[in-house]
Short mmCIF file of C-alpha atoms in Angstrom, two decimals:
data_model
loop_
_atom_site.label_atom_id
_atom_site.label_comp_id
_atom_site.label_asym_id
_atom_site.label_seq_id
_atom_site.Cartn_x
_atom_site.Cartn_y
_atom_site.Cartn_z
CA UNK A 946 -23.62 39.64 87.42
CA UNK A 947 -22.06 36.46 88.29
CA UNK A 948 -20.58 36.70 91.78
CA UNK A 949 -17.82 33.95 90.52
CA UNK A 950 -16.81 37.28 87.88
CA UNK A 951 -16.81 39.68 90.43
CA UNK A 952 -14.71 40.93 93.42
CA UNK A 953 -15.31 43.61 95.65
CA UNK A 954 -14.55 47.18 94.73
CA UNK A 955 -11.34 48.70 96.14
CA UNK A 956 -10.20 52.50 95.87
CA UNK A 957 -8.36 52.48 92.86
CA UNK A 958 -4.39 53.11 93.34
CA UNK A 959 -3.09 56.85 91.53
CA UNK A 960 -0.89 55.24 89.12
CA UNK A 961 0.33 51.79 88.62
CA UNK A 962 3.73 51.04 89.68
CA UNK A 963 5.90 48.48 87.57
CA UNK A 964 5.25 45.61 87.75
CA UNK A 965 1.56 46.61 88.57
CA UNK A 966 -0.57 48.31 85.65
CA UNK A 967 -2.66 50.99 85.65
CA UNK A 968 -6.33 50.89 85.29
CA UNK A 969 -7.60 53.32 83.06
CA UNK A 970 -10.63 55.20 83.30
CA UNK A 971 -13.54 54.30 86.12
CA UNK A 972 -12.77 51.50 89.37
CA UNK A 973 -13.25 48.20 87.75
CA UNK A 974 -16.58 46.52 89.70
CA UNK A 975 -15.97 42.93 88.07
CA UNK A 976 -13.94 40.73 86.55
CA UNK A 977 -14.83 39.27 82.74
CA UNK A 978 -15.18 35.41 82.44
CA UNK A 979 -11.89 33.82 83.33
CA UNK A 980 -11.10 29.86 83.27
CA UNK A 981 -11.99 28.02 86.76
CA UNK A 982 -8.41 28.17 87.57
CA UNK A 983 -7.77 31.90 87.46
CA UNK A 984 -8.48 34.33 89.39
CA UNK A 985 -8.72 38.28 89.53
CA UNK A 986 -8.37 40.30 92.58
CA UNK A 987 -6.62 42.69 94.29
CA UNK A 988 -4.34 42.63 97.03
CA UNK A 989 -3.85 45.18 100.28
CA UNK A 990 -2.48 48.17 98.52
CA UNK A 991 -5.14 47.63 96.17
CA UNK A 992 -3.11 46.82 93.23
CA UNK A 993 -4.92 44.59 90.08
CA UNK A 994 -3.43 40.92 90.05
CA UNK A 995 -4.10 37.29 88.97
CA UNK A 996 -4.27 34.44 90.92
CA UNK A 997 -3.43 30.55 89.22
CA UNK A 998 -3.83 27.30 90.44
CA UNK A 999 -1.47 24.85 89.40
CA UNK A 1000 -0.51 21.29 90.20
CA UNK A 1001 2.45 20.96 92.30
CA UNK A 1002 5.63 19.40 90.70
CA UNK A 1003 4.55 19.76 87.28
CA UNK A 1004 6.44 21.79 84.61
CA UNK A 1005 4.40 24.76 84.41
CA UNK A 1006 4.60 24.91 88.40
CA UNK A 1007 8.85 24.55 88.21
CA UNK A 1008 8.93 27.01 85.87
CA UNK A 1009 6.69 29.24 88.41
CA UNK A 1010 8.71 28.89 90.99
CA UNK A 1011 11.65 29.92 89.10
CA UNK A 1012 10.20 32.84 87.57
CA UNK A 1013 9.51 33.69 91.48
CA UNK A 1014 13.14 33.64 92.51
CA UNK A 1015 14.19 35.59 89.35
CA UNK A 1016 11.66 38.41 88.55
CA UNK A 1017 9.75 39.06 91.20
CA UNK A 1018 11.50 42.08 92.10
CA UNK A 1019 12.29 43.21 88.54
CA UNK A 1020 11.94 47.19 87.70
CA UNK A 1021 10.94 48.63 84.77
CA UNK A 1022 15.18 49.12 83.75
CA UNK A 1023 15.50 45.10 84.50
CA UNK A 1024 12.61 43.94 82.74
CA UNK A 1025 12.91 40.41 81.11
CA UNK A 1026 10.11 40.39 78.84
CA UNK A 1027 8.26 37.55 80.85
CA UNK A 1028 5.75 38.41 83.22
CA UNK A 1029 6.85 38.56 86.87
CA UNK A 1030 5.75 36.17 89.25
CA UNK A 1031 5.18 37.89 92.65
CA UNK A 1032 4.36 35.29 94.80
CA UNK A 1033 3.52 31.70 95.55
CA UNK A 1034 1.28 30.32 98.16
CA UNK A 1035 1.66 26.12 98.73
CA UNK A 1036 -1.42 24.38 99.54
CA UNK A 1037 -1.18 20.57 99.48
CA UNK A 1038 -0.55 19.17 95.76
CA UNK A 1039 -1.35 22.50 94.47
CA UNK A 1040 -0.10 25.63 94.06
CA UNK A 1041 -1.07 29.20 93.64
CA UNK A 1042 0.62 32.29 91.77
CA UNK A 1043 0.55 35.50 91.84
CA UNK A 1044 1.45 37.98 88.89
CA UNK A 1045 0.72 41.60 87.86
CA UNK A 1046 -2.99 42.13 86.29
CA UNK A 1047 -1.68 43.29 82.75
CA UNK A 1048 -4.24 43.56 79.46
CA UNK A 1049 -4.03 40.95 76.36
CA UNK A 1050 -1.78 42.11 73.49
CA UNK A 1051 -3.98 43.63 70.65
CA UNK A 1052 -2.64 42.19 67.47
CA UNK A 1053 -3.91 44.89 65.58
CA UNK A 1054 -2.08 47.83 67.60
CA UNK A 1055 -0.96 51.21 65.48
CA UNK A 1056 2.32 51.95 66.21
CA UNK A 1057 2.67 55.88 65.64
CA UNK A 1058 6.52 55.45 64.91
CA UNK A 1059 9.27 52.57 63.80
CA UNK A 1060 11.15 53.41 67.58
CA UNK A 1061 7.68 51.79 68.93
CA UNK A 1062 7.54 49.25 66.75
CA UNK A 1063 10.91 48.15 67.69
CA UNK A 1064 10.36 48.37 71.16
CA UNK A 1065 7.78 45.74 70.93
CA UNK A 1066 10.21 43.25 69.58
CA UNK A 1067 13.00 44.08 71.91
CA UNK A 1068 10.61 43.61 74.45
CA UNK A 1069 9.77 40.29 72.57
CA UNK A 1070 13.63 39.08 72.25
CA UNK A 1071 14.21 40.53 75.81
CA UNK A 1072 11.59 37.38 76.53
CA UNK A 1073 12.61 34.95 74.60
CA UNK A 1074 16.44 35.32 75.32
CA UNK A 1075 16.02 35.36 79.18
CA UNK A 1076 13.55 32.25 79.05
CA UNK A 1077 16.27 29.97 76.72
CA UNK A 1078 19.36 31.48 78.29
CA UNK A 1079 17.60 29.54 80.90
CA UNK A 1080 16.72 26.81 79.40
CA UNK A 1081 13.14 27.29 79.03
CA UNK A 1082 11.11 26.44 75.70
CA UNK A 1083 7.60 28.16 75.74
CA UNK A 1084 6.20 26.06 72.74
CA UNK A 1085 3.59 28.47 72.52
CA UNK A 1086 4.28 31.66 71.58
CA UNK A 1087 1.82 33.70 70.00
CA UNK A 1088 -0.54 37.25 70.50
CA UNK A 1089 -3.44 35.20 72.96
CA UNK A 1090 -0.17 34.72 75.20
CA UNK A 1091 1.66 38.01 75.39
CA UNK A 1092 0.27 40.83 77.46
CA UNK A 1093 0.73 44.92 78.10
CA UNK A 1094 1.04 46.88 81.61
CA UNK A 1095 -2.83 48.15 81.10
CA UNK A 1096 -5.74 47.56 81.41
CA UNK A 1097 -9.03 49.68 81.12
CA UNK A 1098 -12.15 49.62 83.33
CA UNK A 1099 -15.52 47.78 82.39
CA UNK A 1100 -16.74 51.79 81.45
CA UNK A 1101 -13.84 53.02 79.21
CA UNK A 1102 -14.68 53.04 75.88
CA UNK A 1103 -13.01 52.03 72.67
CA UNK A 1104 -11.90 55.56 71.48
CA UNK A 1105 -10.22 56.72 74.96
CA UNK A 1106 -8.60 53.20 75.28
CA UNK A 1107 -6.68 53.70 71.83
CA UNK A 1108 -5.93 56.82 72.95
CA UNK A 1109 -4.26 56.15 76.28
CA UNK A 1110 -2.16 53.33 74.91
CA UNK A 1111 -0.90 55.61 72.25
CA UNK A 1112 -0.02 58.19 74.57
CA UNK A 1113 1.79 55.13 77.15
CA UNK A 1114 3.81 54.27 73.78
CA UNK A 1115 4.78 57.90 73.20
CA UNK A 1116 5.73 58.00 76.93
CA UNK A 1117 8.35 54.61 76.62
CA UNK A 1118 6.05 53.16 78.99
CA UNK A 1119 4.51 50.54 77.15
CA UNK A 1120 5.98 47.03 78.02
CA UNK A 1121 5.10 43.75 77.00
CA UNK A 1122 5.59 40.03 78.39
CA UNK A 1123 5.16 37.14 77.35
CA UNK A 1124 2.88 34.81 79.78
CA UNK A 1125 0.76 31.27 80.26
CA UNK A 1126 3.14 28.47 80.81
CA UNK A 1127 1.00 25.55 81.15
CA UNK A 1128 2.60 23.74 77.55
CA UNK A 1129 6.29 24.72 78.39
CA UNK A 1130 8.96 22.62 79.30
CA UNK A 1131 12.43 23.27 81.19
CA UNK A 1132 15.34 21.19 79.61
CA UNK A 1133 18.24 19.91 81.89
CA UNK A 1134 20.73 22.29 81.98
CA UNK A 1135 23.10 19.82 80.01
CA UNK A 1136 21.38 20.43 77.23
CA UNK A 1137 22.76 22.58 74.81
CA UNK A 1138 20.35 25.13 73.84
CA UNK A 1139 21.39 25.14 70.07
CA UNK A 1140 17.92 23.89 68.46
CA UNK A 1141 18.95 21.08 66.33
CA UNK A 1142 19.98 19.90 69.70
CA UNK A 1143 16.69 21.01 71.68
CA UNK A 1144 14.51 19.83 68.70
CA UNK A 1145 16.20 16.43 68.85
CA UNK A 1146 16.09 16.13 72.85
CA UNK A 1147 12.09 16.89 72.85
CA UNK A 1148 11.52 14.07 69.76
CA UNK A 1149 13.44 11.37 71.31
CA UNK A 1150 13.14 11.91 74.96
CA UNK A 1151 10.16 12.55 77.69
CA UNK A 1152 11.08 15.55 80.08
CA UNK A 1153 9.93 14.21 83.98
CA UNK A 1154 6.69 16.22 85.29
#
């Protein structure tokens, strides 16, 4: 095994609490392929996270650092729909984040009931309304960028993962966020967010960082 792909095993914690997932099944022992600027690991109560390098003053590392101020101590009940940025650490020109270690969305999820199905968009809206109510635009929504508060260990296999996130979904514990803001942008706040108006600020205009 790669030592880059692997971090040292930790007691696994009972149960995940939100924003932290829960790893199913065995303690993970490594970490698959990442890119060089993320990281996994986890931190002294030995909950799963992710660790990203940014550059400082760019976009993606505003919109960080405003995620930081507003949901890094969101519950379960006050859940935006974006995942929560727990911390930042400054280092020079660059910057690091920390967020929750949650699982990729799987496109192709069975929903045993419409309630569920619905839950995933609210989730969804609950995202998208809290990141342009603050003038965010994502520009890349799609399945590789929204995630679920899971994740199952190297040894789990296919039939007992399907089964745990079925019974998480039966349980209204489920949630999903979106994530990866390295192509958004953050318009001034004198722009109206109507998006004739937002679509005609990004043609004509560059946005600074």
């Amino acid at each position: 095994m790669d030592a880059v792909n692997r971090y040292p095993t930790r007691k696994e914690p009972a149960q995940g609490v939100f924003p932290f997932a829960t790893c199913v099944g065995s303690i993970v022992h490594s970490a698959p392929r990442t890119r060089p600027h993320v990281a996994f690991a986890q931190d002294s109560q030995n909950r799963h996270v992710v660790i990203k390098l940014v550059v400082a003053g760019t976009q993606e590392a505003k919109i960080v650092e405003f995620l930081r101020e507003t949901t890094s101590q969101a519950g379960i009940d006050s859940f935006q729909g974006v995942i929560p940025v727990l911390d930042i650490l400054h280092y020079g020109d660059y910057l690091f984040f920390v967020t929750p270690r949650w699982t990729h969305y799987e496109p192709y999820s069975s929903y045993a009931t419409v309630e569920q199905a619905l839950h995933f968009v609210d989730c969804m809206l609950r995202g998208l309304s809290f990141l342009h109510n603050n003038h965010i635009v994502h520009k890349d929504i799609g399945d590789h960028n929204i995630l679920m508060n899971y994740f199952p260990s190297d040894l789990f296999d296919g039939e007992s993962d399907i089964s745990f996130r079925r019974d998480m979904r039966s349980q209204g514990l489920m949630r999903y966020a979106i994530f990866d803001f390295n192509l958004s942008i953050r318009l001034p706040a004198s722009v109206l967010t109507h998006p004739h108006t937002v679509f005609q600020f990004y043609l004509h205009r560059k946005v600074p960082g």
